[in-house]
PDB file of C-alpha atoms in Angstrom:
ATOM      1  CA  MET A  29       4.689  16.299  10.280  1.00  0.00           C
ATOM      2  CA  LYS A  30       7.937  15.195   8.694  1.00  0.00           C
ATOM      3  CA  ILE A  31       8.133  14.530   4.946  1.00  0.00           C
ATOM      4  CA  SER A  32      10.863  12.325   3.473  1.00  0.00           C
ATOM      5  CA  CYS A  33      11.348  12.170  -0.294  1.00  0.00           C
ATOM      6  CA  LEU A  34      12.651   9.046  -2.043  1.00  0.00           C
ATOM      7  CA  PRO A  35      13.117   9.390  -5.821  1.00  0.00           C
ATOM      8  CA  VAL A  36      12.356   5.936  -7.236  1.00  0.00           C
ATOM      9  CA  GLY A  37      12.082   4.194 -10.575  1.00  0.00           C
ATOM     10  CA  ALA A  38      13.232   4.954 -14.083  1.00  0.00           C
ATOM     11  CA  MET A  39      11.150   8.146 -14.152  1.00  0.00           C
ATOM     12  CA  SER A  40      12.423   9.375 -10.764  1.00  0.00           C
ATOM     13  CA  VAL A  41       9.049   9.638  -9.108  1.00  0.00           C
ATOM     14  CA  ASN A  42       9.134  11.408  -5.768  1.00  0.00           C
ATOM     15  CA  CYS A  43       7.768   8.823  -3.359  1.00  0.00           C
ATOM     16  CA  LEU A  44       6.930  10.698  -0.174  1.00  0.00           C
ATOM     17  CA  ILE A  45       6.791   9.251   3.318  1.00  0.00           C
ATOM     18  CA  LEU A  46       4.766  11.354   5.735  1.00  0.00           C
ATOM     19  CA  ARG A  47       5.211  10.849   9.472  1.00  0.00           C
ATOM     20  CA  ASP A  48       3.224  12.361  12.316  1.00  0.00           C
ATOM     21  CA  GLU A  49       5.931  13.131  14.849  1.00  0.00           C
ATOM     22  CA  ALA A  50       3.644  12.733  17.855  1.00  0.00           C
ATOM     23  CA  THR A  51       2.421   9.215  17.064  1.00  0.00           C
ATOM     24  CA  GLY A  52       4.697   7.743  14.386  1.00  0.00           C
ATOM     25  CA  LEU A  53       1.695   7.141  12.133  1.00  0.00           C
ATOM     26  CA  GLY A  54       2.437   7.745   8.482  1.00  0.00           C
ATOM     27  CA  ALA A  55       1.448   7.535   4.851  1.00  0.00           C
ATOM     28  CA  VAL A  56       3.306   6.587   1.702  1.00  0.00           C
ATOM     29  CA  ILE A  57       2.474   8.744  -1.308  1.00  0.00           C
ATOM     30  CA  ASP A  58       3.078   7.419  -4.835  1.00  0.00           C
ATOM     31  CA  PRO A  59       5.156   4.245  -4.348  1.00  0.00           C
ATOM     32  CA  GLY A  60       6.618   4.402  -7.843  1.00  0.00           C
ATOM     33  CA  ASP A  61       9.095   1.519  -7.582  1.00  0.00           C
ATOM     34  CA  ASN A  62      11.416  -0.365  -5.223  1.00  0.00           C
ATOM     35  CA  ALA A  63       9.039  -1.406  -2.449  1.00  0.00           C
ATOM     36  CA  GLU A  64      11.937  -2.716  -0.372  1.00  0.00           C
ATOM     37  CA  LYS A  65      13.660   0.677  -0.338  1.00  0.00           C
ATOM     38  CA  ILE A  66      10.414   2.417   0.603  1.00  0.00           C
ATOM     39  CA  HIS A  67       9.555  -0.107   3.293  1.00  0.00           C
ATOM     40  CA  ASN A  68      13.056   0.007   4.767  1.00  0.00           C
ATOM     41  CA  LYS A  69      12.797   3.795   5.035  1.00  0.00           C
ATOM     42  CA  CYS A  70       9.523   3.385   6.911  1.00  0.00           C
ATOM     43  CA  ILE A  71      11.173   0.920   9.285  1.00  0.00           C
ATOM     44  CA  THR A  72      14.296   3.000   9.933  1.00  0.00           C
ATOM     45  CA  SER A  73      12.204   6.129  10.515  1.00  0.00           C
ATOM     46  CA  ASP A  74       9.881   4.228  12.878  1.00  0.00           C
ATOM     47  CA  THR A  75       6.869   5.022  10.698  1.00  0.00           C
ATOM     48  CA  THR A  76       3.730   2.910  10.974  1.00  0.00           C
ATOM     49  CA  VAL A  77       2.080   3.105   7.561  1.00  0.00           C
ATOM     50  CA  LYS A  78      -1.618   3.850   7.972  1.00  0.00           C
ATOM     51  CA  TYR A  79      -2.335   4.719   4.334  1.00  0.00           C
ATOM     52  CA  ILE A  80      -0.871   4.307   0.880  1.00  0.00           C
ATOM     53  CA  ILE A  81      -2.081   7.184  -1.281  1.00  0.00           C
ATOM     54  CA  LEU A  82      -1.864   7.697  -5.038  1.00  0.00           C
ATOM     55  CA  THR A  83      -2.028  11.243  -6.374  1.00  0.00           C
ATOM     56  CA  HIS A  84      -3.252   9.656  -9.615  1.00  0.00           C
ATOM     57  CA  ALA A  85      -3.351   6.277 -11.331  1.00  0.00           C
ATOM     58  CA  HIS A  86      -0.316   6.203 -13.633  1.00  0.00           C
ATOM     59  CA  PHE A  87       2.188   3.351 -13.753  1.00  0.00           C
ATOM     60  CA  ASP A  88       5.240   5.339 -12.698  1.00  0.00           C
ATOM     61  CA  HIS A  89       3.554   6.274  -9.417  1.00  0.00           C
ATOM     62  CA  MET A  90       2.399   2.762  -8.517  1.00  0.00           C
ATOM     63  CA  LEU A  91       4.901   0.100  -9.603  1.00  0.00           C
ATOM     64  CA  ALA A  92       5.611  -0.791  -5.968  1.00  0.00           C
ATOM     65  CA  LEU A  93       1.982  -0.558  -4.888  1.00  0.00           C
ATOM     66  CA  GLU A  94       1.039  -4.209  -4.507  1.00  0.00           C
ATOM     67  CA  GLU A  95       4.271  -5.266  -2.826  1.00  0.00           C
ATOM     68  CA  LEU A  96       4.032  -2.361  -0.404  1.00  0.00           C
ATOM     69  CA  ARG A  97       0.441  -3.284   0.390  1.00  0.00           C
ATOM     70  CA  GLU A  98       1.622  -6.780   1.252  1.00  0.00           C
ATOM     71  CA  ARG A  99       4.541  -5.554   3.343  1.00  0.00           C
ATOM     72  CA  THR A 100       2.561  -2.974   5.341  1.00  0.00           C
ATOM     73  CA  GLY A 101      -1.052  -4.162   5.275  1.00  0.00           C
ATOM     74  CA  ALA A 102      -2.051  -0.536   4.690  1.00  0.00           C
ATOM     75  CA  PRO A 103      -5.114   0.327   2.581  1.00  0.00           C
ATOM     76  CA  LEU A 104      -4.871   2.202  -0.695  1.00  0.00           C
ATOM     77  CA  ALA A 105      -6.562   5.578  -1.053  1.00  0.00           C
ATOM     78  CA  LEU A 106      -7.085   7.460  -4.314  1.00  0.00           C
ATOM     79  CA  HIS A 107      -9.735   9.706  -5.790  1.00  0.00           C
ATOM     80  CA  ARG A 108     -12.870   7.902  -6.877  1.00  0.00           C
ATOM     81  CA  HIS A 109     -12.592   9.275 -10.425  1.00  0.00           C
ATOM     82  CA  ASP A 110      -9.351   7.309 -10.913  1.00  0.00           C
ATOM     83  CA  ALA A 111     -10.700   4.133  -9.284  1.00  0.00           C
ATOM     84  CA  GLU A 112     -11.715   2.432 -12.539  1.00  0.00           C
ATOM     85  CA  SER A 113      -8.579   3.556 -14.363  1.00  0.00           C
ATOM     86  CA  LEU A 114      -6.477   1.925 -11.635  1.00  0.00           C
ATOM     87  CA  LEU A 115      -7.833  -1.477 -12.657  1.00  0.00           C
ATOM     88  CA  ASP A 116      -6.992  -1.166 -16.376  1.00  0.00           C
ATOM     89  CA  PRO A 117      -3.263  -1.714 -17.094  1.00  0.00           C
ATOM     90  CA  ARG A 118      -3.664  -0.023 -20.471  1.00  0.00           C
ATOM     91  CA  ILE A 119      -5.079   3.173 -18.988  1.00  0.00           C
ATOM     92  CA  THR A 120      -2.425   3.306 -16.252  1.00  0.00           C
ATOM     93  CA  TYR A 121       0.231   2.455 -18.905  1.00  0.00           C
ATOM     94  CA  MET A 122       1.421  -0.462 -16.765  1.00  0.00           C
ATOM     95  CA  GLU A 123       1.077  -2.760 -19.776  1.00  0.00           C
ATOM     96  CA  GLN A 124       2.790  -0.530 -22.323  1.00  0.00           C
ATOM     97  CA  PHE A 125       5.723   0.683 -20.239  1.00  0.00           C
ATOM     98  CA  ALA A 126       6.191  -1.961 -17.538  1.00  0.00           C
ATOM     99  CA  GLY A 127       4.869  -5.109 -19.213  1.00  0.00           C
ATOM    100  CA  VAL A 128       2.392  -5.632 -16.368  1.00  0.00           C
ATOM    101  CA  THR A 129      -0.971  -7.041 -17.430  1.00  0.00           C
ATOM    102  CA  GLU A 130      -2.312  -8.046 -14.005  1.00  0.00           C
ATOM    103  CA  PRO A 131      -4.340  -5.212 -12.450  1.00  0.00           C
ATOM    104  CA  PRO A 132      -3.844  -4.255  -8.805  1.00  0.00           C
ATOM    105  CA  LYS A 133      -6.512  -4.810  -6.200  1.00  0.00           C
ATOM    106  CA  PRO A 134      -9.179  -2.104  -6.015  1.00  0.00           C
ATOM    107  CA  ALA A 135      -8.605   0.820  -3.694  1.00  0.00           C
ATOM    108  CA  GLU A 136     -10.010   0.380  -0.217  1.00  0.00           C
ATOM    109  CA  ILE A 137     -10.595   4.123   0.240  1.00  0.00           C
ATOM    110  CA  LEU A 138     -12.169   6.290  -2.472  1.00  0.00           C
ATOM    111  CA  LEU A 139     -11.412   9.938  -1.897  1.00  0.00           C
ATOM    112  CA  GLU A 140     -13.515  13.016  -2.578  1.00  0.00           C
ATOM    113  CA  GLU A 141     -12.803  16.736  -2.571  1.00  0.00           C
ATOM    114  CA  GLY A 142     -12.437  17.964   0.996  1.00  0.00           C
ATOM    115  CA  ASP A 143     -11.884  14.563   2.595  1.00  0.00           C
ATOM    116  CA  ILE A 144      -9.564  14.502   5.604  1.00  0.00           C
ATOM    117  CA  LEU A 145      -7.210  11.610   6.329  1.00  0.00           C
ATOM    118  CA  GLU A 146      -5.841  11.650   9.863  1.00  0.00           C
ATOM    119  CA  LEU A 147      -2.372  10.565  10.946  1.00  0.00           C
ATOM    120  CA  GLY A 148      -2.493  11.130  14.667  1.00  0.00           C
ATOM    121  CA  GLU A 149      -2.322  14.904  15.075  1.00  0.00           C
ATOM    122  CA  THR A 150      -1.640  15.435  11.359  1.00  0.00           C
ATOM    123  CA  LYS A 151      -4.547  16.053   9.004  1.00  0.00           C
ATOM    124  CA  LEU A 152      -4.267  15.514   5.249  1.00  0.00           C
ATOM    125  CA  GLU A 153      -6.810  17.489   3.230  1.00  0.00           C
ATOM    126  CA  ILE A 154      -7.688  16.180  -0.224  1.00  0.00           C
ATOM    127  CA  LEU A 155      -7.886  18.750  -3.035  1.00  0.00           C
ATOM    128  CA  HIS A 156      -9.362  17.372  -6.260  1.00  0.00           C
ATOM    129  CA  THR A 157      -7.216  18.877  -9.030  1.00  0.00           C
ATOM    130  CA  PRO A 158      -8.145  17.093 -12.280  1.00  0.00           C
ATOM    131  CA  GLY A 159      -6.506  17.747 -15.621  1.00  0.00           C
ATOM    132  CA  HIS A 160      -3.536  15.387 -15.667  1.00  0.00           C
ATOM    133  CA  THR A 161      -6.060  12.624 -14.992  1.00  0.00           C
ATOM    134  CA  VAL A 162      -9.721  12.919 -14.030  1.00  0.00           C
ATOM    135  CA  GLY A 163      -8.911  11.835 -10.492  1.00  0.00           C
ATOM    136  CA  SER A 164      -5.689  13.732  -9.848  1.00  0.00           C
ATOM    137  CA  ILE A 165      -5.379  15.132  -6.342  1.00  0.00           C
ATOM    138  CA  CYS A 166      -3.190  17.416  -4.301  1.00  0.00           C
ATOM    139  CA  ILE A 167      -2.809  16.894  -0.563  1.00  0.00           C
ATOM    140  CA  ARG A 168      -2.594  19.842   1.835  1.00  0.00           C
ATOM    141  CA  SER A 169      -1.284  19.625   5.383  1.00  0.00           C
ATOM    142  CA  GLY A 170      -0.126  22.621   7.363  1.00  0.00           C
ATOM    143  CA  GLY A 171       2.291  24.594   5.212  1.00  0.00           C
ATOM    144  CA  ASP A 172       2.838  21.797   2.688  1.00  0.00           C
ATOM    145  CA  ILE A 173       1.000  20.780  -0.476  1.00  0.00           C
ATOM    146  CA  ILE A 174       1.796  17.557  -2.304  1.00  0.00           C
ATOM    147  CA  THR A 175       1.021  18.361  -5.935  1.00  0.00           C
ATOM    148  CA  GLY A 176       1.612  15.056  -7.726  1.00  0.00           C
ATOM    149  CA  ASP A 177       1.766  15.609 -11.484  1.00  0.00           C
ATOM    150  CA  THR A 178      -0.475  18.674 -11.430  1.00  0.00           C
ATOM    151  CA  LEU A 179       2.191  21.298 -10.690  1.00  0.00           C
ATOM    152  CA  PHE A 180       5.981  21.096 -10.901  1.00  0.00           C
ATOM    153  CA  HIS A 181       8.878  23.469 -10.285  1.00  0.00           C
ATOM    154  CA  GLY A 182       8.547  25.736 -13.321  1.00  0.00           C
ATOM    155  CA  ASN A 183       6.164  23.485 -15.204  1.00  0.00           C
ATOM    156  CA  ILE A 184       2.868  21.588 -15.061  1.00  0.00           C
ATOM    157  CA  GLY A 185       1.698  18.051 -15.723  1.00  0.00           C
ATOM    158  CA  ARG A 186       0.963  16.935 -19.256  1.00  0.00           C
ATOM    159  CA  CYS A 187      -2.667  16.690 -20.257  1.00  0.00           C
ATOM    160  CA  ASP A 188      -2.448  14.667 -23.481  1.00  0.00           C
ATOM    161  CA  LEU A 189      -2.758  11.233 -21.831  1.00  0.00           C
ATOM    162  CA  TYR A 190      -5.951   9.316 -21.082  1.00  0.00           C
ATOM    163  CA  GLY A 191      -8.247  11.431 -18.930  1.00  0.00           C
ATOM    164  CA  GLY A 192      -6.147  14.553 -19.376  1.00  0.00           C
ATOM    165  CA  ASP A 193      -7.643  17.873 -20.391  1.00  0.00           C
ATOM    166  CA  GLU A 194      -5.960  21.240 -20.899  1.00  0.00           C
ATOM    167  CA  MET A 195      -8.856  23.449 -19.806  1.00  0.00           C
ATOM    168  CA  THR A 196      -9.409  21.306 -16.734  1.00  0.00           C
ATOM    169  CA  ILE A 197      -5.800  21.417 -15.564  1.00  0.00           C
ATOM    170  CA  MET A 198      -5.750  25.182 -16.046  1.00  0.00           C
ATOM    171  CA  HIS A 199      -8.793  25.442 -13.777  1.00  0.00           C
ATOM    172  CA  SER A 200      -6.972  23.329 -11.178  1.00  0.00           C
ATOM    173  CA  LEU A 201      -3.853  25.481 -11.461  1.00  0.00           C
ATOM    174  CA  LYS A 202      -5.909  28.642 -11.034  1.00  0.00           C
ATOM    175  CA  ARG A 203      -7.404  27.179  -7.894  1.00  0.00           C
ATOM    176  CA  LEU A 204      -3.953  26.390  -6.472  1.00  0.00           C
ATOM    177  CA  SER A 205      -2.608  29.803  -7.447  1.00  0.00           C
ATOM    178  CA  GLU A 206      -5.447  31.543  -5.627  1.00  0.00           C
ATOM    179  CA  LEU A 207      -4.942  29.742  -2.325  1.00  0.00           C
ATOM    180  CA  PRO A 208      -4.151  32.361   0.339  1.00  0.00           C
ATOM    181  CA  GLY A 209      -0.658  32.485   1.753  1.00  0.00           C
ATOM    182  CA  ASP A 210       2.341  30.436   0.750  1.00  0.00           C
ATOM    183  CA  TYR A 211       3.097  26.717   0.798  1.00  0.00           C
ATOM    184  CA  LYS A 212       6.024  24.431   0.197  1.00  0.00           C
ATOM    185  CA  LEU A 213       5.157  22.295  -2.831  1.00  0.00           C
ATOM    186  CA  TRP A 214       6.165  18.656  -3.193  1.00  0.00           C
ATOM    187  CA  PRO A 215       5.698  17.620  -6.839  1.00  0.00           C
ATOM    188  CA  GLY A 216       5.624  14.109  -8.241  1.00  0.00           C
ATOM    189  CA  HIS A 217       8.877  14.666 -10.147  1.00  0.00           C
ATOM    190  CA  GLY A 218      11.769  17.067  -9.724  1.00  0.00           C
ATOM    191  CA  ALA A 219      12.650  19.617  -7.078  1.00  0.00           C
ATOM    192  CA  THR A 220      10.464  21.063  -4.374  1.00  0.00           C
ATOM    193  CA  THR A 221       9.323  24.642  -4.795  1.00  0.00           C
ATOM    194  CA  THR A 222       6.954  27.148  -3.225  1.00  0.00           C
ATOM    195  CA  LEU A 223       3.589  28.423  -4.316  1.00  0.00           C
ATOM    196  CA  SER A 224       4.850  32.014  -4.226  1.00  0.00           C
ATOM    197  CA  ARG A 225       7.683  31.123  -6.581  1.00  0.00           C
ATOM    198  CA  GLU A 226       5.351  29.407  -9.013  1.00  0.00           C
ATOM    199  CA  ARG A 227       2.894  32.300  -8.926  1.00  0.00           C
ATOM    200  CA  ALA A 228       5.747  34.637  -9.881  1.00  0.00           C
ATOM    201  CA  ALA A 229       7.830  32.533 -12.274  1.00  0.00           C
ATOM    202  CA  ASN A 230       5.802  29.631 -13.665  1.00  0.00           C
ATOM    203  CA  TYR A 231       4.561  30.532 -17.154  1.00  0.00           C
ATOM    204  CA  TYR A 232       1.284  28.707 -16.592  1.00  0.00           C
ATOM    205  CA  LEU A 233       0.457  30.467 -13.315  1.00  0.00           C
ATOM    206  CA  LYS A 234       1.755  34.002 -13.860  1.00  0.00           C
ATOM    207  CA  HIS A 235      -1.318  35.240 -15.705  1.00  0.00           C
ATOM    208  CA  PHE A 236      -3.612  34.259 -12.821  1.00  0.00           C
ATOM    209  CA  ASN A 237      -2.094  36.984 -10.632  1.00  0.00           C
TER     210      ASN A 237
END
């Protein structure tokens, strides 16, 4: 699987385009803004978008969602615990920060812990990691984990917004920290990192080891 990262929007969300090299099937993760830029990258990389996936339902990760749905015809997948939040522009902060009062269409695919989304030979495993929102997820595939706003390079996601909870995110971080082996981490904002680095240097993970 190849992962391309496109920082988009005023908050520099890392929109990720996943492509199964054997089949060209792909997924767009967190289309935060600029649907045209995202779609053009899919075209130039010969990626057929099978899924659009949100790691969680916050405005900065979904400003290009509806336009990208129209351009690709791909269904939206997100965790079922964020499904209702998706439809309330106040909870997603679309209204407050983007002036958008029209909710998006409901998600076609409601994800659960342990679900597998297939892109040809590539399998995407859903890890439910609540704390930033009740439906926050990470996505594991091979040696990569997409961490959304749960875990960053040297930091973690905030838990003072709607649906956030400090104890819950710490439980999710402990779970990630205790995964065997090492992974490349692709957070929702900022630089990539590795799980081994975060275990050793991230203040919030160090005491788990």
